Amino acid sequence: MTLTATTSHTVGPYYHIGLTWLNREDLTVAQTLGQRVAITGQVVDGNGEFVNDAMLEVWQANAAGKYAHPEDDQDKPLDPHFEGFGRVPVDAEGRFRFTTIKPGTVPGLSGTTQAPHLVVLVFARGLVKHLLTRIYFDGEPTNETDPLLACVPEERRATIVSKPDASGVYQWNVILQGTDAETVFFDY
């Protein structure tokens, strides 16, 4: 038997075919525990042009630092009103906005503690595989000891740390390639 490789396909921009029912720009409900935060930004390519057909998928722990996942066996409370998942499309100018809660700290490898963060998957046209990154929160004391953030060169950390504006809305952009400001993406 001979196996033939199939052609590669990009991960976008066909999200509107069967996936829009998963869009969720507000990860909270009225009963969700924790500090609500809004995060806004824009997805741009290496030339600074907006990417108008991208989608972000957000995964995170709850306010106590527990994931709504069967493999999270921490002795922390599970919030029945928080799934920790959202799928956020961008608008015609690559802009996005979503509301969630600031997660608690979660355990890392070898007894370390990870700072509050969101795991973000980026889907867009031209990508053969989605991109994986994180959003950290500016000013969090545990950012200094987060083991993954420590692996990122100091001059690049700003690409994955959101900063609040004067109204308290966190700003964070996705820059896909080509400049020193390119968002840090992780292998997995």
Coordinates of N, CA and C in Angstrom, one line a residue:
M1 N 0.8 -1.2 0.0 CA 0.0 0.0 0.0 C 0.9 1.2 0.0
T2 N 0.5 2.2 -0.8 CA 1.3 3.5 -0.9 C 0.4 4.6 -0.3
L3 N 1.0 5.4 0.6 CA 0.3 6.5 1.1 C 0.7 7.8 0.4
T4 N -0.2 8.6 0.1 CA 0.0 9.8 -0.6 C -0.3 11.0 0.3
A5 N 0.5 12.0 0.3 CA 0.3 13.1 1.2 C -0.9 13.9 0.6
T6 N -1.7 14.4 1.5 CA -2.8 15.3 1.0 C -2.3 16.7 1.0
T7 N -3.0 17.6 0.3 CA -2.6 19.0 0.2 C -2.9 19.6 1.6
S8 N -2.1 20.7 1.8 CA -2.3 21.4 3.1 C -3.5 22.4 2.9
H9 N -4.1 22.8 4.0 CA -5.2 23.7 3.9 C -4.9 24.7 5.0
T10 N -5.3 26.0 4.8 CA -5.2 27.0 5.9 C -6.3 26.8 6.9
V11 N -6.1 27.3 8.1 CA -7.0 27.3 9.1 C -8.2 28.3 9.0
G12 N -8.1 29.1 8.0 CA -9.1 30.2 7.8 C -9.2 30.5 6.4
P13 N -10.2 31.3 6.0 CA -11.1 32.1 6.8 C -12.5 31.6 6.8
Y14 N -12.8 30.3 6.9 CA -14.1 29.7 6.7 C -14.8 29.5 8.0
Y15 N -14.6 30.3 9.0 CA -15.2 30.0 10.3 C -16.7 30.2 10.3
H16 N -17.2 31.0 9.4 CA -18.7 31.2 9.4 C -19.4 30.0 8.9
I17 N -18.7 29.0 8.4 CA -19.4 27.7 7.9 C -19.4 26.7 9.1
G18 N -20.5 26.8 9.9 CA -20.6 25.8 11.0 C -20.0 26.1 12.3
L19 N -19.3 27.2 12.4 CA -18.6 27.5 13.7 C -19.1 28.7 14.4
T20 N -19.9 29.5 13.8 CA -20.4 30.8 14.5 C -21.2 30.5 15.7
W21 N -21.8 29.3 15.8 CA -22.6 29.0 17.0 C -21.7 29.0 18.3
L22 N -20.4 28.8 18.1 CA -19.5 28.8 19.2 C -18.9 30.1 19.6
N23 N -19.2 31.2 18.8 CA -18.8 32.5 19.1 C -19.3 32.9 20.5
R24 N -18.4 33.5 21.3 CA -18.8 33.9 22.6 C -17.9 35.0 23.0
E25 N -18.3 36.2 22.9 CA -17.5 37.4 23.2 C -17.6 37.8 24.7
D26 N -18.6 37.3 25.4 CA -18.7 37.5 26.8 C -18.6 36.1 27.5
L27 N -17.5 35.8 28.1 CA -17.3 34.5 28.8 C -18.0 34.4 30.1
T28 N -18.6 35.5 30.5 CA -19.2 35.5 31.9 C -20.8 35.5 31.8
V29 N -21.4 35.2 32.9 CA -22.8 35.4 33.1 C -22.9 36.2 34.4
A30 N -24.1 36.6 34.8 CA -24.3 37.5 36.0 C -23.7 36.8 37.2
Q31 N -23.8 35.5 37.3 CA -23.4 34.8 38.5 C -21.9 34.4 38.5
T32 N -21.2 34.7 37.5 CA -19.8 34.3 37.4 C -19.0 35.0 38.5
L33 N -18.2 34.3 39.2 CA -17.3 34.9 40.3 C -16.1 35.5 39.8
G34 N -15.6 36.5 40.3 CA -14.3 37.1 40.0 C -14.4 38.5 39.4
Q35 N -13.3 39.1 39.2 CA -13.2 40.5 38.7 C -13.3 40.5 37.1
R36 N -14.4 41.1 36.7 CA -14.6 41.2 35.2 C -13.6 42.1 34.6
V37 N -13.1 41.7 33.4 CA -12.2 42.5 32.7 C -12.6 42.5 31.2
A38 N -12.4 43.6 30.5 CA -12.6 43.6 29.0 C -11.2 43.7 28.4
I39 N -11.1 43.0 27.3 CA -9.8 43.0 26.5 C -10.2 43.4 25.1
T40 N -9.5 44.3 24.6 CA -9.7 44.8 23.2 C -8.4 44.9 22.5
G41 N -8.4 44.8 21.2 CA -7.2 44.9 20.4 C -7.5 44.8 18.9
Q42 N -6.5 44.5 18.1 CA -6.6 44.3 16.7 C -5.6 43.3 16.2
V43 N -6.0 42.5 15.2 CA -5.1 41.6 14.6 C -4.6 42.2 13.3
V44 N -3.2 42.3 13.2 CA -2.6 42.9 12.0 C -1.5 41.9 11.5
D45 N -1.2 42.1 10.2 CA -0.2 41.3 9.6 C 1.2 42.0 9.7
G46 N 2.2 41.4 9.1 CA 3.6 41.9 9.2 C 3.7 43.3 8.6
N47 N 2.8 43.7 7.7 CA 2.8 45.0 7.1 C 2.0 46.1 7.8
G48 N 1.4 45.7 8.9 CA 0.6 46.6 9.7 C -0.8 46.7 9.2
E49 N -1.2 45.8 8.2 CA -2.5 45.8 7.6 C -3.4 44.9 8.5
F50 N -4.7 45.4 8.7 CA -5.5 44.6 9.6 C -5.9 43.3 8.9
V51 N -6.1 42.3 9.7 CA -6.6 40.9 9.2 C -8.0 40.8 9.6
N52 N -8.9 40.9 8.6 CA -10.3 41.1 8.8 C -11.1 39.7 8.9
D53 N -10.4 38.6 8.9 CA -11.1 37.3 9.0 C -10.4 36.4 10.0
A54 N -9.8 37.0 11.0 CA -9.2 36.2 12.0 C -10.2 35.8 13.1
M55 N -9.9 34.8 13.9 CA -10.7 34.4 15.0 C -9.8 34.1 16.2
L56 N -10.1 34.5 17.4 CA -9.4 34.1 18.6 C -10.2 33.1 19.4
E57 N -9.5 32.1 19.9 CA -10.1 31.2 20.8 C -9.4 31.4 22.1
V58 N -10.2 31.6 23.2 CA -9.7 31.9 24.5 C -10.0 30.8 25.5
W59 N -9.0 30.3 26.2 CA -9.1 29.3 27.3 C -8.5 29.8 28.5
Q60 N -9.1 29.6 29.7 CA -8.6 30.1 30.9 C -9.1 29.4 32.1
A61 N -8.4 29.6 33.3 CA -8.9 29.1 34.6 C -9.9 30.1 35.1
N62 N -10.6 29.7 36.1 CA -11.6 30.6 36.8 C -10.9 31.5 37.8
A63 N -11.6 32.3 38.5 CA -11.0 33.3 39.5 C -10.2 32.6 40.6
A64 N -10.5 31.3 40.9 CA -9.8 30.6 41.9 C -8.5 29.9 41.3
G65 N -8.4 29.9 40.0 CA -7.3 29.3 39.4 C -7.5 27.8 39.0
K66 N -8.8 27.4 38.8 CA -9.1 26.1 38.4 C -9.8 26.1 37.1
Y67 N -9.3 25.1 36.2 CA -9.9 25.0 34.9 C -11.2 24.1 35.0
A68 N -12.1 24.4 34.1 CA -13.3 23.6 34.0 C -13.0 22.4 33.1
H69 N -12.2 21.6 33.6 CA -11.7 20.4 32.7 C -11.5 19.2 33.7
P70 N -11.9 18.0 33.2 CA -11.8 16.9 34.1 C -10.4 16.6 34.6
E71 N -9.4 17.0 33.8 CA -8.0 16.7 34.2 C -7.4 17.7 35.3
D72 N -8.2 18.7 35.6 CA -7.7 19.7 36.6 C -8.2 19.1 37.9
D73 N -7.3 18.5 38.7 CA -7.7 17.8 40.0 C -7.3 18.7 41.2
Q74 N -7.0 20.0 41.0 CA -6.7 20.8 42.1 C -7.8 20.9 43.1
D75 N -7.4 21.1 44.4 CA -8.4 21.2 45.4 C -8.8 22.7 45.5
K76 N -9.4 23.2 44.4 CA -9.9 24.6 44.3 C -11.3 24.5 43.9
P77 N -12.1 25.5 44.2 CA -13.6 25.5 43.8 C -13.7 25.7 42.3
L78 N -14.7 24.9 41.8 CA -15.1 25.0 40.4 C -16.3 26.0 40.4
D79 N -16.2 27.0 39.5 CA -17.3 27.9 39.4 C -18.3 27.4 38.4
P80 N -19.5 27.0 38.8 CA -20.5 26.4 37.9 C -21.0 27.4 36.8
H81 N -20.7 28.6 37.0 CA -21.1 29.7 36.1 C -20.0 30.2 35.2
F82 N -19.0 29.4 35.0 CA -17.9 29.9 34.2 C -17.2 28.7 33.5
E83 N -17.2 28.7 32.2 CA -16.7 27.6 31.4 C -15.2 27.8 31.1
G84 N -14.8 29.1 31.0 CA -13.4 29.4 30.7 C -13.1 29.2 29.2
F85 N -14.1 29.4 28.4 CA -13.9 29.3 26.9 C -14.7 30.3 26.2
G86 N -14.0 30.9 25.2 CA -14.8 31.8 24.3 C -14.1 31.8 22.9
R87 N -14.9 32.1 21.9 CA -14.4 32.2 20.5 C -14.8 33.6 20.0
V88 N -13.8 34.4 19.6 CA -14.1 35.8 19.3 C -13.6 36.1 17.9
P89 N -14.6 36.4 17.0 CA -14.2 36.8 15.6 C -13.8 38.3 15.7
V90 N -13.0 38.7 14.7 CA -12.7 40.1 14.5 C -13.7 40.8 13.6
D91 N -13.7 42.1 13.6 CA -14.6 42.8 12.7 C -13.9 43.1 11.4
A92 N -14.4 43.9 10.5 CA -13.9 44.2 9.2 C -12.5 44.9 9.3
E93 N -12.2 45.5 10.4 CA -10.9 46.1 10.6 C -10.0 45.4 11.5
G94 N -10.3 44.1 11.7 CA -9.4 43.3 12.5 C -9.5 43.5 14.0
R95 N -10.5 44.3 14.5 CA -10.7 44.6 15.9 C -11.5 43.5 16.6
F96 N -11.2 43.3 17.9 CA -11.9 42.4 18.7 C -12.1 43.0 20.1
R97 N -13.1 42.4 20.8 CA -13.3 42.8 22.2 C -14.0 41.7 22.8
F98 N -13.6 41.3 24.0 CA -14.3 40.3 24.8 C -14.2 40.6 26.3
T99 N -15.1 40.0 27.0 CA -15.2 40.2 28.4 C -15.1 38.9 29.1
T100 N -14.3 38.9 30.2 CA -14.0 37.6 30.9 C -13.8 38.0 32.4
I101 N -13.2 37.1 33.1 CA -12.8 37.4 34.5 C -11.3 37.2 34.5
K102 N -10.6 38.0 35.4 CA -9.2 37.8 35.6 C -9.0 36.4 36.3
P103 N -8.3 35.5 35.7 CA -8.1 34.2 36.3 C -7.2 34.2 37.5
G104 N -7.3 33.2 38.3 CA -6.4 33.0 39.4 C -5.1 32.4 39.0
T105 N -4.1 32.2 39.9 CA -2.9 31.6 39.5 C -3.1 30.1 39.4
V106 N -2.3 29.4 38.5 CA -2.4 28.0 38.3 C -1.0 27.4 38.5
P107 N -1.0 26.1 38.9 CA 0.3 25.5 39.1 C 1.1 25.3 37.8
G108 N 2.4 25.4 37.8 CA 3.2 25.1 36.7 C 4.0 23.9 37.0
L109 N 5.0 23.6 36.2 CA 5.8 22.4 36.3 C 6.7 22.6 37.5
S110 N 7.1 21.5 38.1 CA 8.1 21.4 39.2 C 7.7 22.3 40.4
G111 N 6.4 22.4 40.7 CA 6.0 23.2 41.9 C 6.0 24.7 41.7
T112 N 6.1 25.2 40.4 CA 6.1 26.6 40.2 C 4.6 27.1 40.1
T113 N 4.5 28.4 40.1 CA 3.1 29.0 40.0 C 3.1 29.9 38.8
Q114 N 2.1 29.7 37.9 CA 1.9 30.5 36.7 C 1.1 31.8 37.1
A115 N 1.5 32.9 36.6 CA 0.7 34.1 36.8 C -0.6 34.0 36.1
P116 N -1.6 34.8 36.5 CA -2.9 34.8 35.8 C -2.7 35.1 34.3
H117 N -3.3 34.3 33.5 CA -3.1 34.4 32.0 C -4.3 33.8 31.3
L118 N -4.4 34.2 30.1 CA -5.4 33.5 29.2 C -4.6 32.8 28.1
V119 N -5.0 31.7 27.7 CA -4.4 31.0 26.5 C -5.2 31.4 25.3
V120 N -4.5 31.8 24.3 CA -5.2 32.3 23.1 C -4.7 31.5 21.8
L121 N -5.6 31.0 21.1 CA -5.3 30.4 19.8 C -5.8 31.4 18.7
V122 N -4.9 31.6 17.7 CA -5.2 32.6 16.7 C -5.4 31.8 15.4
F123 N -6.5 31.9 14.8 CA -6.8 31.3 13.5 C -7.0 32.5 12.5
A124 N -6.4 32.3 11.3 CA -6.4 33.3 10.2 C -6.1 32.7 8.9
R125 N -6.5 33.4 7.9 CA -6.2 32.9 6.5 C -4.7 32.8 6.3
G126 N -4.2 31.9 5.6 CA -2.8 31.8 5.3 C -2.0 31.0 6.4
L127 N -2.6 30.7 7.5 CA -2.0 29.9 8.5 C -2.4 28.4 8.3
V128 N -1.4 27.6 8.2 CA -1.6 26.1 8.0 C -2.0 25.5 9.4
K129 N -1.5 26.1 10.4 CA -1.8 25.6 11.8 C -2.1 26.9 12.7
H130 N -3.0 26.8 13.6 CA -3.3 27.9 14.4 C -2.1 28.3 15.3
L131 N -2.0 29.5 15.7 CA -0.9 30.0 16.6 C -1.4 30.0 18.0
L132 N -0.4 29.7 18.9 CA -0.7 29.7 20.3 C 0.1 30.8 21.0
T133 N -0.6 31.5 21.8 CA 0.0 32.6 22.6 C -0.7 32.7 24.0
R134 N -0.3 33.7 24.7 CA -0.9 34.0 26.0 C -1.2 35.5 26.2
I135 N -2.1 35.8 27.0 CA -2.3 37.2 27.5 C -2.1 37.2 29.0
Y136 N -1.1 38.0 29.4 CA -0.8 38.2 30.8 C -1.4 39.6 31.1
F137 N -1.5 39.9 32.4 CA -2.0 41.2 32.9 C -0.9 42.1 33.5
D138 N -0.7 43.3 33.0 CA 0.3 44.2 33.4 C 0.1 44.4 34.9
G139 N 1.2 44.5 35.7 CA 1.1 44.8 37.1 C 0.9 43.6 38.0
E140 N 0.7 42.4 37.5 CA 0.5 41.3 38.4 C 1.8 40.9 39.0
P141 N 1.9 40.8 40.3 CA 3.1 40.5 41.0 C 3.7 39.2 40.6
T142 N 2.9 38.2 40.3 CA 3.4 36.9 39.9 C 3.9 36.8 38.5
N143 N 3.8 37.9 37.7 CA 4.4 37.9 36.4 C 6.0 37.8 36.5
E144 N 6.5 38.3 37.6 CA 8.0 38.2 37.8 C 8.5 36.8 38.0
T145 N 7.7 35.9 38.4 CA 8.1 34.5 38.7 C 7.5 33.5 37.8
D146 N 6.6 33.9 36.8 CA 6.0 33.0 35.9 C 7.0 32.3 35.1
P147 N 7.1 30.9 35.1 CA 8.1 30.2 34.4 C 8.1 30.4 32.9
L148 N 6.9 30.5 32.3 CA 6.9 30.6 30.8 C 7.2 32.0 30.4
L149 N 6.7 33.0 31.1 CA 7.0 34.4 30.8 C 8.5 34.6 31.0
A150 N 9.2 34.0 31.9 CA 10.6 34.1 32.1 C 11.4 33.6 30.9
C151 N 10.8 32.6 30.2 CA 11.5 32.1 29.0 C 11.5 33.1 27.8
V152 N 10.6 34.1 27.9 CA 10.5 35.1 26.8 C 11.5 36.2 27.0
P153 N 12.3 36.5 26.0 CA 13.3 37.6 26.2 C 12.6 38.9 26.7
E154 N 13.2 39.5 27.6 CA 12.6 40.7 28.3 C 12.1 41.7 27.3
E155 N 12.8 42.0 26.2 CA 12.4 43.0 25.2 C 11.2 42.5 24.4
R156 N 10.8 41.2 24.5 CA 9.6 40.7 23.7 C 8.4 40.5 24.6
R157 N 8.6 40.6 25.9 CA 7.5 40.3 26.8 C 6.3 41.2 26.7
A158 N 6.5 42.4 26.3 CA 5.4 43.3 26.1 C 4.4 42.9 25.1
T159 N 4.8 42.0 24.2 CA 3.8 41.5 23.2 C 2.8 40.6 23.7
I160 N 3.0 40.1 24.9 CA 2.0 39.1 25.5 C 1.5 39.6 26.9
V161 N 1.7 40.9 27.2 CA 1.2 41.5 28.4 C 0.3 42.6 28.1
S162 N -1.0 42.4 28.5 CA -2.0 43.4 28.2 C -1.9 44.6 29.2
K163 N -2.2 45.8 28.8 CA -2.1 46.9 29.6 C -3.5 47.6 29.7
P164 N -3.9 48.0 30.9 CA -5.2 48.7 31.0 C -5.1 50.2 30.5
D165 N -6.1 50.6 29.8 CA -6.1 52.1 29.4 C -6.8 52.9 30.5
A166 N -7.0 54.1 30.3 CA -7.6 55.0 31.3 C -8.9 54.5 31.8
S167 N -9.7 53.8 31.0 CA -11.0 53.3 31.4 C -11.0 52.0 32.1
G168 N -9.8 51.4 32.1 CA -9.6 50.0 32.7 C -9.7 48.9 31.8
V169 N -10.0 49.2 30.5 CA -10.1 48.1 29.5 C -8.6 47.7 29.1
Y170 N -8.4 46.4 29.1 CA -7.0 45.9 28.8 C -6.8 46.0 27.2
Q171 N -5.7 46.5 26.8 CA -5.3 46.6 25.4 C -4.3 45.5 25.1
W172 N -4.5 44.8 24.0 CA -3.6 43.7 23.6 C -3.8 43.5 22.1
N173 N -2.7 43.6 21.3 CA -2.8 43.4 19.9 C -2.1 42.1 19.5
V174 N -2.6 41.5 18.3 CA -1.9 40.4 17.8 C -1.2 40.8 16.5
I175 N 0.1 40.8 16.5 CA 0.9 41.1 15.3 C 1.5 39.8 14.8
L176 N 1.0 39.4 13.6 CA 1.3 38.1 13.1 C 2.8 37.9 12.7
Q177 N 3.5 38.8 12.1 CA 4.8 38.6 11.7 C 5.6 39.8 11.3
G178 N 6.9 39.7 11.1 CA 7.6 40.7 10.4 C 8.3 41.8 11.1
T179 N 8.0 42.1 12.3 CA 8.6 43.2 13.0 C 9.1 42.8 14.4
D180 N 9.8 43.7 15.0 CA 10.2 43.4 16.4 C 9.0 43.3 17.4
A181 N 7.9 43.9 16.9 CA 6.7 43.9 17.8 C 5.9 42.6 17.5
E182 N 6.3 41.7 16.7 CA 5.5 40.5 16.5 C 5.2 39.8 17.8
T183 N 3.9 39.4 17.9 CA 3.5 38.7 19.1 C 4.3 37.4 19.3
V184 N 4.6 37.1 20.5 CA 5.3 35.9 20.8 C 4.3 34.7 20.7
F185 N 4.7 33.7 19.9 CA 3.9 32.5 19.8 C 4.7 31.4 20.3
F186 N 4.0 30.4 20.8 CA 4.7 29.2 21.4 C 4.5 28.0 20.6
D187 N 5.5 27.1 20.6 CA 5.4 25.8 20.0 C 4.7 24.9 21.0
Y188 N 4.0 23.9 20.5 CA 3.3 22.9 21.4 C 3.3 21.6 20.7

